Amino acid sequence: MTQSRRPAAPADLILAWYDRHHRDLPWRVSPPMAAGGIRPDPYRVWLSEVMLQQTTVQAVKAYFALFTTRWPTVTDLAKADTEDVMKSWAGLGYYARARNLKKCAEVVAFGHGGVFPDTEEGLKALPGIGDYTAAAIAAIAFDRQSAVLDGNVERVVSRLHAIETPLPAAKSEMRALVAAMTPRERPGDFAQAMMDLGATICTPRRPACALCPLNADCRVLGRADPELYPRKAAKKAKPVRLGAAFVAENAAGAILLRKRGESGLLGGMTEVPGSDWTARIDGATDLSAAPFPADWTACGTVTHVFTHFELRLSVYRSMVAGNGQAGNGWWQPKETLDGEALPTVMKKAIRQAIPGAFGK
DNA sequence: AAACCGGGGCG
DNA sequence: CGCCCAGGTTT
């Protein structure tokens, strides 16, 4: 009995694909459970979504496990010591996320009775929650029909509709297309399915179009190279900045550390003393930024690439006799460096001066 | 609208 | 190892 039937809508194709291929992740509720009315804990959804901003699933997993073990509820996190939160976040990058995470937990715990808002608008009013994260939490935790648009979804819709407008100008057009696609039934699963599709099939390079549930609907496939989508505005070159870092070790085997200012680059994180990072430093050996006069030995440079500049740090080392001259810093025993709020660039500098400092 | 924010993964 | 990827806030 060959009845003519309407072609399946993209949303149905994606949901069917998701039911077969969804990934089990620590912050997720599987589709069969969700079908039984089980929703994931908004706290865990929020925490995972903030961690996943600009960060891969693989990198997030261990941090998510650590945070949910140490702070099982949003109220636990709100009561936590901010310094402990920064230490636990060290290595994940974009440290303003950690500061806003703590602020947001406090607002939810002490201003909303420990209950997350269940609407996009209510969520977006919280620190560290923008368009994407508000829509994602509303959809995933509360099954709201919100249009979830992240980098993965941008790729999927730009290819599906062959959008020629470059990002970021194309965002509103893309969001409207996602809104039009989003089904009344299972909007939370749909949002996760679209992001999974972009992460695993509709990838930036070498997409697996043969496996894509939307390949029959795709306006790019067969007409142009999918890798050329989404179109993007040209980006500008990264400038180079130079600086000096000073790794002082005392007789007890401790390293001199200090805390950076609360805002801006690596805000609130720990560092070794050093110079400002500017276009050029005076001469090959500028010791004027050293924390105290000493027999500073040059031990090479480390390079670290930030979002908008490349840093080349000249590293100096010295052994000091006393336990004074710490200034506004403190002496941290080498064996306990791992627990400090040290960003990756500072670990590189310390390792350059003292190869065994982190006991790899 | 543009600038400011890190780190990891892939070819 | 160069290149690419990815949201929110601030200015």
Short mmCIF file of C-alpha atoms (C1' of nucleotides) in Angstrom, two decimals:
data_model
loop_
_atom_site.label_atom_id
_atom_site.label_comp_id
_atom_site.label_asym_id
_atom_site.label_seq_id
_atom_site.Cartn_x
_atom_site.Cartn_y
_atom_site.Cartn_z
CA MET A 1 0.00 0.00 0.00
CA THR A 2 1.99 2.88 -1.33
CA GLN A 3 0.38 5.96 0.06
CA SER A 4 1.85 9.30 -0.88
CA ARG A 5 3.05 10.93 2.30
CA ARG A 6 4.45 14.29 3.12
CA PRO A 7 8.25 14.31 3.46
CA ALA A 8 9.32 14.26 7.10
CA ALA A 9 9.99 17.68 8.62
CA PRO A 10 13.64 18.41 9.49
CA ALA A 11 12.77 18.51 13.19
CA ASP A 12 11.37 14.97 13.07
CA LEU A 13 14.41 13.72 11.16
CA ILE A 14 16.75 15.28 13.69
CA LEU A 15 14.83 13.93 16.69
CA ALA A 16 14.81 10.44 15.17
CA TRP A 17 18.56 10.72 14.63
CA TYR A 18 19.02 11.96 18.21
CA ASP A 19 17.09 8.99 19.59
CA ARG A 20 19.52 6.68 17.85
CA HIS A 21 22.79 8.60 18.40
CA HIS A 22 22.43 10.80 21.47
CA ARG A 23 25.50 10.95 23.68
CA ASP A 24 25.26 10.11 27.36
CA LEU A 25 26.74 13.09 29.18
CA PRO A 26 26.90 13.68 32.93
CA TRP A 27 24.52 16.66 32.79
CA ARG A 28 21.98 14.99 30.51
CA VAL A 29 18.79 13.01 30.90
CA SER A 30 18.47 10.44 28.13
CA PRO A 31 15.54 10.73 25.66
CA PRO A 32 13.76 7.67 27.12
CA MET A 33 13.94 9.20 30.60
CA ALA A 34 12.88 12.59 29.26
CA ALA A 35 9.92 10.90 27.57
CA GLY A 36 8.91 9.75 31.04
CA GLY A 37 8.71 13.36 32.17
CA ILE A 38 12.11 13.44 33.90
CA ARG A 39 13.84 16.80 33.50
CA PRO A 40 17.51 17.39 34.24
CA ASP A 41 18.49 19.44 37.32
CA PRO A 42 18.57 23.13 36.23
CA TYR A 43 21.67 23.65 38.37
CA ARG A 44 23.57 20.98 36.47
CA VAL A 45 22.28 22.25 33.12
CA TRP A 46 23.35 25.80 33.97
CA LEU A 47 26.77 24.71 35.26
CA SER A 48 27.45 22.58 32.18
CA GLU A 49 26.30 25.29 29.77
CA VAL A 50 28.53 27.94 31.35
CA MET A 51 31.49 25.55 31.28
CA LEU A 52 30.73 24.68 27.66
CA GLN A 53 30.92 28.32 26.55
CA GLN A 54 33.92 28.37 24.17
CA THR A 55 35.02 25.03 25.57
CA THR A 56 34.81 21.44 24.33
CA VAL A 57 32.82 18.64 25.97
CA GLN A 58 36.00 16.68 26.63
CA ALA A 59 37.65 19.52 28.55
CA VAL A 60 34.49 20.16 30.60
CA LYS A 61 33.82 16.63 31.87
CA ALA A 62 36.43 16.53 34.66
CA TYR A 63 35.61 20.07 35.85
CA PHE A 64 31.89 19.29 35.90
CA ALA A 65 32.51 16.22 38.03
CA LEU A 66 34.70 18.21 40.43
CA PHE A 67 32.22 21.07 40.80
CA THR A 68 29.14 18.89 41.29
CA THR A 69 30.97 16.78 43.87
CA ARG A 70 32.25 19.78 45.84
CA TRP A 71 29.07 21.83 45.42
CA PRO A 72 26.05 19.57 44.74
CA THR A 73 23.49 22.41 44.72
CA VAL A 74 23.42 26.03 43.66
CA THR A 75 23.18 27.04 47.31
CA ASP A 76 26.36 25.10 48.14
CA LEU A 77 28.14 26.97 45.37
CA ALA A 78 26.72 30.30 46.53
CA LYS A 79 28.14 29.68 50.01
CA ALA A 80 31.54 28.59 48.69
CA ASP A 81 34.69 30.62 49.09
CA THR A 82 35.27 32.56 45.84
CA GLU A 83 38.97 31.73 45.99
CA ASP A 84 38.15 28.00 46.08
CA VAL A 85 35.93 28.43 43.03
CA MET A 86 38.72 30.19 41.12
CA LYS A 87 41.19 27.45 42.06
CA SER A 88 38.79 24.79 40.87
CA TRP A 89 38.26 26.68 37.59
CA ALA A 90 42.02 27.09 36.93
CA GLY A 91 42.95 25.73 33.51
CA LEU A 92 39.48 26.08 32.00
CA GLY A 93 40.07 29.62 30.72
CA TYR A 94 37.88 32.71 30.36
CA TYR A 95 38.01 33.37 34.08
CA ALA A 96 35.24 35.98 33.98
CA ARG A 97 32.98 32.94 33.60
CA ALA A 98 34.00 31.72 37.06
CA ARG A 99 33.46 35.12 38.65
CA ASN A 100 30.01 35.40 37.05
CA LEU A 101 29.24 31.79 37.96
CA LYS A 102 29.72 32.61 41.63
CA LYS A 103 27.69 35.84 41.35
CA CYS A 104 24.89 34.00 39.57
CA ALA A 105 24.80 31.27 42.22
CA GLU A 106 24.47 33.92 44.91
CA VAL A 107 21.57 35.64 43.10
CA VAL A 108 19.73 32.34 42.60
CA ALA A 109 20.41 31.04 46.11
CA PHE A 110 19.79 34.22 48.11
CA GLY A 111 17.51 36.18 45.75
CA HIS A 112 15.36 33.42 44.23
CA GLY A 113 15.24 30.94 47.09
CA GLY A 114 17.60 28.52 45.37
CA VAL A 115 15.28 28.05 42.39
CA PHE A 116 16.38 28.96 38.86
CA PRO A 117 14.01 31.13 36.78
CA ASP A 118 12.17 28.93 34.26
CA THR A 119 11.86 31.49 31.44
CA GLU A 120 14.34 32.79 28.91
CA GLU A 121 13.93 36.38 30.12
CA GLY A 122 14.36 35.47 33.76
CA LEU A 123 17.48 33.46 33.01
CA LYS A 124 19.03 36.14 30.79
CA ALA A 125 18.84 38.63 33.65
CA LEU A 126 21.38 36.55 35.63
CA PRO A 127 25.16 37.23 35.55
CA GLY A 128 27.02 35.30 32.87
CA ILE A 129 23.86 34.19 31.07
CA GLY A 130 23.40 35.67 27.59
CA ASP A 131 21.19 34.86 24.61
CA TYR A 132 22.53 31.40 23.99
CA THR A 133 22.73 30.14 27.57
CA ALA A 134 19.29 31.49 28.50
CA ALA A 135 17.71 29.75 25.52
CA ALA A 136 19.62 26.53 26.18
CA ILE A 137 18.65 26.27 29.87
CA ALA A 138 15.02 27.19 29.10
CA ALA A 139 14.86 24.46 26.47
CA ILE A 140 16.86 21.70 28.16
CA ALA A 141 15.83 22.13 31.79
CA PHE A 142 12.28 23.45 31.32
CA ASP A 143 11.35 22.20 27.83
CA ARG A 144 10.61 25.69 26.62
CA GLN A 145 10.25 26.29 22.88
CA SER A 146 13.23 28.66 22.72
CA ALA A 147 15.51 29.12 19.71
CA VAL A 148 18.91 27.78 20.75
CA LEU A 149 21.72 29.12 18.58
CA ASP A 150 25.34 28.26 19.35
CA GLY A 151 28.32 27.82 17.05
CA ASN A 152 27.28 24.28 16.17
CA VAL A 153 23.74 25.29 15.27
CA GLU A 154 25.05 28.25 13.26
CA ARG A 155 26.99 25.80 11.13
CA VAL A 156 24.01 23.48 10.64
CA VAL A 157 21.53 26.19 9.60
CA SER A 158 24.04 28.11 7.48
CA ARG A 159 24.61 24.97 5.42
CA LEU A 160 21.02 23.77 5.47
CA HIS A 161 19.85 27.12 4.05
CA ALA A 162 23.03 28.16 2.19
CA ILE A 163 23.15 31.47 4.04
CA GLU A 164 25.52 33.85 2.26
CA THR A 165 25.45 36.63 4.86
CA PRO A 166 28.67 36.48 6.92
CA LEU A 167 28.67 36.14 10.71
CA PRO A 168 28.04 37.85 13.02
CA ALA A 169 25.55 39.83 10.87
CA ALA A 170 23.71 36.60 9.98
CA LYS A 171 22.80 35.75 13.59
CA SER A 172 19.29 37.21 13.65
CA GLU A 173 18.45 35.51 10.35
CA MET A 174 19.78 32.22 11.71
CA ARG A 175 17.87 32.55 14.97
CA ALA A 176 14.64 33.11 13.04
CA LEU A 177 15.26 29.98 10.99
CA VAL A 178 15.95 27.93 14.14
CA ALA A 179 12.79 29.31 15.74
CA ALA A 180 10.80 28.25 12.68
CA MET A 181 12.28 24.73 12.85
CA THR A 182 11.82 24.21 16.59
CA PRO A 183 8.95 21.79 17.29
CA ARG A 184 6.29 22.15 19.98
CA GLU A 185 7.02 18.59 21.10
CA ARG A 186 10.42 17.89 22.65
CA PRO A 187 12.01 21.33 22.09
CA GLY A 188 14.71 20.51 24.66
CA ASP A 189 15.74 17.32 22.87
CA PHE A 190 15.58 19.19 19.55
CA ALA A 191 18.01 21.84 20.81
CA GLN A 192 20.46 19.23 22.06
CA ALA A 193 20.07 17.25 18.84
CA MET A 194 20.92 20.28 16.69
CA MET A 195 24.04 20.97 18.75
CA ASP A 196 25.08 17.32 18.66
CA LEU A 197 24.55 17.25 14.91
CA GLY A 198 26.89 20.23 14.51
CA ALA A 199 29.44 18.71 16.90
CA THR A 200 29.58 15.23 15.41
CA ILE A 201 28.23 15.24 11.79
CA CYS A 202 28.05 18.81 10.46
CA THR A 203 31.61 19.53 11.62
CA PRO A 204 33.75 22.55 10.63
CA ARG A 205 36.03 20.38 8.47
CA ARG A 206 35.27 17.17 6.63
CA PRO A 207 31.60 16.96 7.62
CA ALA A 208 30.05 13.47 7.42
CA CYS A 209 27.26 14.50 5.04
CA ALA A 210 26.55 10.88 4.06
CA LEU A 211 25.46 10.21 7.64
CA CYS A 212 23.47 13.42 8.08
CA PRO A 213 19.72 13.05 8.67
CA LEU A 214 19.21 16.35 6.81
CA ASN A 215 21.31 15.59 3.73
CA ALA A 216 18.24 15.46 1.48
CA ASP A 217 17.20 18.95 2.64
CA CYS A 218 20.64 20.60 2.64
CA ARG A 219 20.94 23.57 0.24
CA VAL A 220 24.74 23.44 0.19
CA LEU A 221 25.45 19.73 -0.18
CA GLY A 222 26.10 18.93 -3.85
CA ARG A 223 26.23 22.60 -4.84
CA ALA A 224 29.20 24.03 -2.94
CA ASP A 225 31.85 23.04 -0.42
CA PRO A 226 30.15 22.81 3.00
CA GLU A 227 33.42 23.85 4.64
CA LEU A 228 32.90 27.36 3.21
CA TYR A 229 29.88 27.77 5.53
CA PRO A 230 29.07 29.62 7.66
CA ARG A 231 30.52 32.68 5.90
CA LYS A 232 32.55 34.78 8.27
CA ALA A 233 33.86 38.34 8.33
CA ALA A 234 37.61 38.54 7.84
CA LYS A 235 39.57 38.48 11.07
CA LYS A 236 42.54 40.63 11.89
CA ALA A 237 46.07 39.61 12.72
CA LYS A 238 47.20 39.07 16.31
CA PRO A 239 49.77 41.51 17.68
CA VAL A 240 52.72 40.27 19.71
CA ARG A 241 53.33 41.45 23.28
CA LEU A 242 56.47 40.94 25.33
CA GLY A 243 57.02 40.67 29.06
CA ALA A 244 59.18 39.23 31.83
CA ALA A 245 58.28 36.71 34.55
CA PHE A 246 60.30 36.07 37.70
CA VAL A 247 60.31 32.69 39.41
CA ALA A 248 61.89 33.03 42.84
CA GLU A 249 62.53 29.95 44.95
CA ASN A 250 63.52 30.13 48.61
CA ALA A 251 65.60 27.72 50.67
CA ALA A 252 62.47 25.87 51.78
CA GLY A 253 61.54 25.09 48.16
CA ALA A 254 58.66 27.56 47.94
CA ILE A 255 57.81 29.82 44.98
CA LEU A 256 56.89 33.50 45.27
CA LEU A 257 53.34 34.07 43.99
CA ARG A 258 50.93 36.99 43.93
CA LYS A 259 47.32 37.66 42.97
CA ARG A 260 46.25 39.55 39.86
CA GLY A 261 43.61 42.30 39.93
CA GLU A 262 39.99 41.22 39.96
CA SER A 263 39.09 42.43 36.46
CA GLY A 264 40.55 42.14 33.01
CA LEU A 265 42.97 39.60 31.65
CA LEU A 266 43.29 36.54 33.93
CA GLY A 267 41.37 38.54 36.52
CA GLY A 268 41.53 37.22 40.07
CA MET A 269 43.99 34.50 39.16
CA THR A 270 47.43 33.78 40.65
CA GLU A 271 50.73 34.67 38.92
CA VAL A 272 54.45 34.87 39.48
CA PRO A 273 55.75 38.46 39.69
CA GLY A 274 56.48 40.04 36.33
CA SER A 275 56.42 43.11 34.11
CA ASP A 276 53.49 44.56 32.21
CA TRP A 277 52.97 42.97 28.80
CA THR A 278 53.65 45.57 26.15
CA ALA A 279 54.74 45.84 22.54
CA ARG A 280 58.43 45.81 23.48
CA ILE A 281 60.57 45.69 26.59
CA ASP A 282 63.72 47.64 27.12
CA GLY A 283 66.66 45.62 25.93
CA ALA A 284 67.16 41.88 26.16
CA THR A 285 67.26 41.69 29.96
CA ASP A 286 64.84 44.03 31.67
CA LEU A 287 65.05 43.26 35.37
CA SER A 288 63.33 46.43 36.55
CA ALA A 289 60.09 44.53 37.16
CA ALA A 290 61.75 41.93 39.41
CA PRO A 291 60.15 41.66 42.86
CA PHE A 292 63.53 42.32 44.51
CA PRO A 293 67.20 42.58 43.50
CA ALA A 294 68.76 39.15 43.15
CA ASP A 295 70.97 37.07 40.91
CA TRP A 296 68.30 36.59 38.22
CA THR A 297 69.22 33.96 35.64
CA ALA A 298 67.56 34.02 32.22
CA CYS A 299 66.10 30.60 31.44
CA GLY A 300 64.45 31.16 28.07
CA THR A 301 61.05 32.31 26.92
CA VAL A 302 57.59 30.81 26.83
CA THR A 303 54.95 31.69 24.24
CA HIS A 304 51.25 31.75 24.99
CA VAL A 305 48.50 32.68 22.55
CA PHE A 306 45.52 34.55 23.96
CA THR A 307 42.37 35.44 22.07
CA HIS A 308 43.60 38.76 20.75
CA PHE A 309 47.40 38.76 21.14
CA GLU A 310 50.41 36.48 21.37
CA LEU A 311 52.55 36.74 24.50
CA ARG A 312 56.28 36.04 24.62
CA LEU A 313 57.41 35.89 28.21
CA SER A 314 61.10 36.03 29.17
CA VAL A 315 61.48 33.83 32.24
CA TYR A 316 64.03 34.49 34.99
CA ARG A 317 64.88 32.36 37.97
CA SER A 318 66.69 32.93 41.23
CA MET A 319 67.32 31.16 44.51
CA VAL A 320 66.89 33.39 47.55
CA ALA A 321 68.09 32.81 51.06
CA GLY A 322 65.54 34.51 53.27
CA ASN A 323 61.81 34.19 53.61
CA GLY A 324 61.17 37.91 53.45
CA GLN A 325 60.72 40.33 50.57
CA ALA A 326 57.42 38.73 49.65
CA GLY A 327 55.83 42.17 49.30
CA ASN A 328 52.15 41.73 48.52
CA GLY A 329 52.74 38.10 47.52
CA TRP A 330 53.33 34.88 49.39
CA TRP A 331 55.64 31.86 49.34
CA GLN A 332 53.88 28.74 48.10
CA PRO A 333 55.52 25.30 48.62
CA LYS A 334 56.25 23.66 45.27
CA GLU A 335 54.35 20.49 46.19
CA THR A 336 51.13 22.46 46.60
CA LEU A 337 51.30 24.48 43.35
CA ASP A 338 48.73 22.21 41.73
CA GLY A 339 45.99 23.49 44.03
CA GLU A 340 46.64 27.15 43.19
CA ALA A 341 44.58 29.30 40.80
CA LEU A 342 47.38 29.31 38.23
CA PRO A 343 46.38 29.90 34.60
CA THR A 344 48.17 27.85 31.98
CA VAL A 345 50.58 30.61 30.95
CA MET A 346 51.86 30.84 34.54
CA LYS A 347 52.31 27.08 34.78
CA LYS A 348 54.34 27.27 31.57
CA ALA A 349 56.56 29.99 33.03
CA ILE A 350 57.14 28.10 36.28
CA ARG A 351 57.85 24.88 34.41
CA GLN A 352 60.33 26.76 32.20
CA ALA A 353 62.25 27.89 35.29
CA ILE A 354 61.84 24.68 37.31
CA PRO A 355 61.09 21.72 35.03
CA GLY A 356 59.99 19.46 37.88
CA ALA A 357 57.76 21.99 39.63
CA PHE A 358 54.51 20.21 38.79
CA GLY A 359 55.67 16.65 39.21
CA LYS A 360 54.53 15.38 35.84
"C1'" DA B 1 29.66 47.41 16.40
"C1'" DA B 2 34.01 46.32 18.05
"C1'" DA B 3 37.09 45.02 21.60
"C1'" DC B 4 38.13 42.14 25.34
"C1'" DC B 5 38.51 37.51 27.42
"C1'" DG B 6 42.17 31.21 27.33
"C1'" DG B 7 42.80 26.86 26.15
"C1'" DG B 8 42.40 22.60 23.55
"C1'" DG B 9 42.18 19.85 19.29
"C1'" DC B 10 43.00 18.84 14.64
"C1'" DG B 11 45.31 18.26 10.11
"C1'" DC C 1 52.97 23.47 15.00
"C1'" DG C 2 49.94 26.78 12.60
"C1'" DC C 3 45.15 27.21 12.32
"C1'" DC C 4 40.58 26.83 13.88
"C1'" DC C 5 36.94 26.74 17.19
"C1'" DA C 6 33.52 29.01 20.54
"C1'" DG C 7 29.57 33.10 24.20
"C1'" DG C 8 29.24 37.03 27.40
"C1'" DT C 9 30.53 41.45 28.92
"C1'" DT C 10 32.36 45.87 28.34
"C1'" DT C 11 33.27 49.96 25.80
#
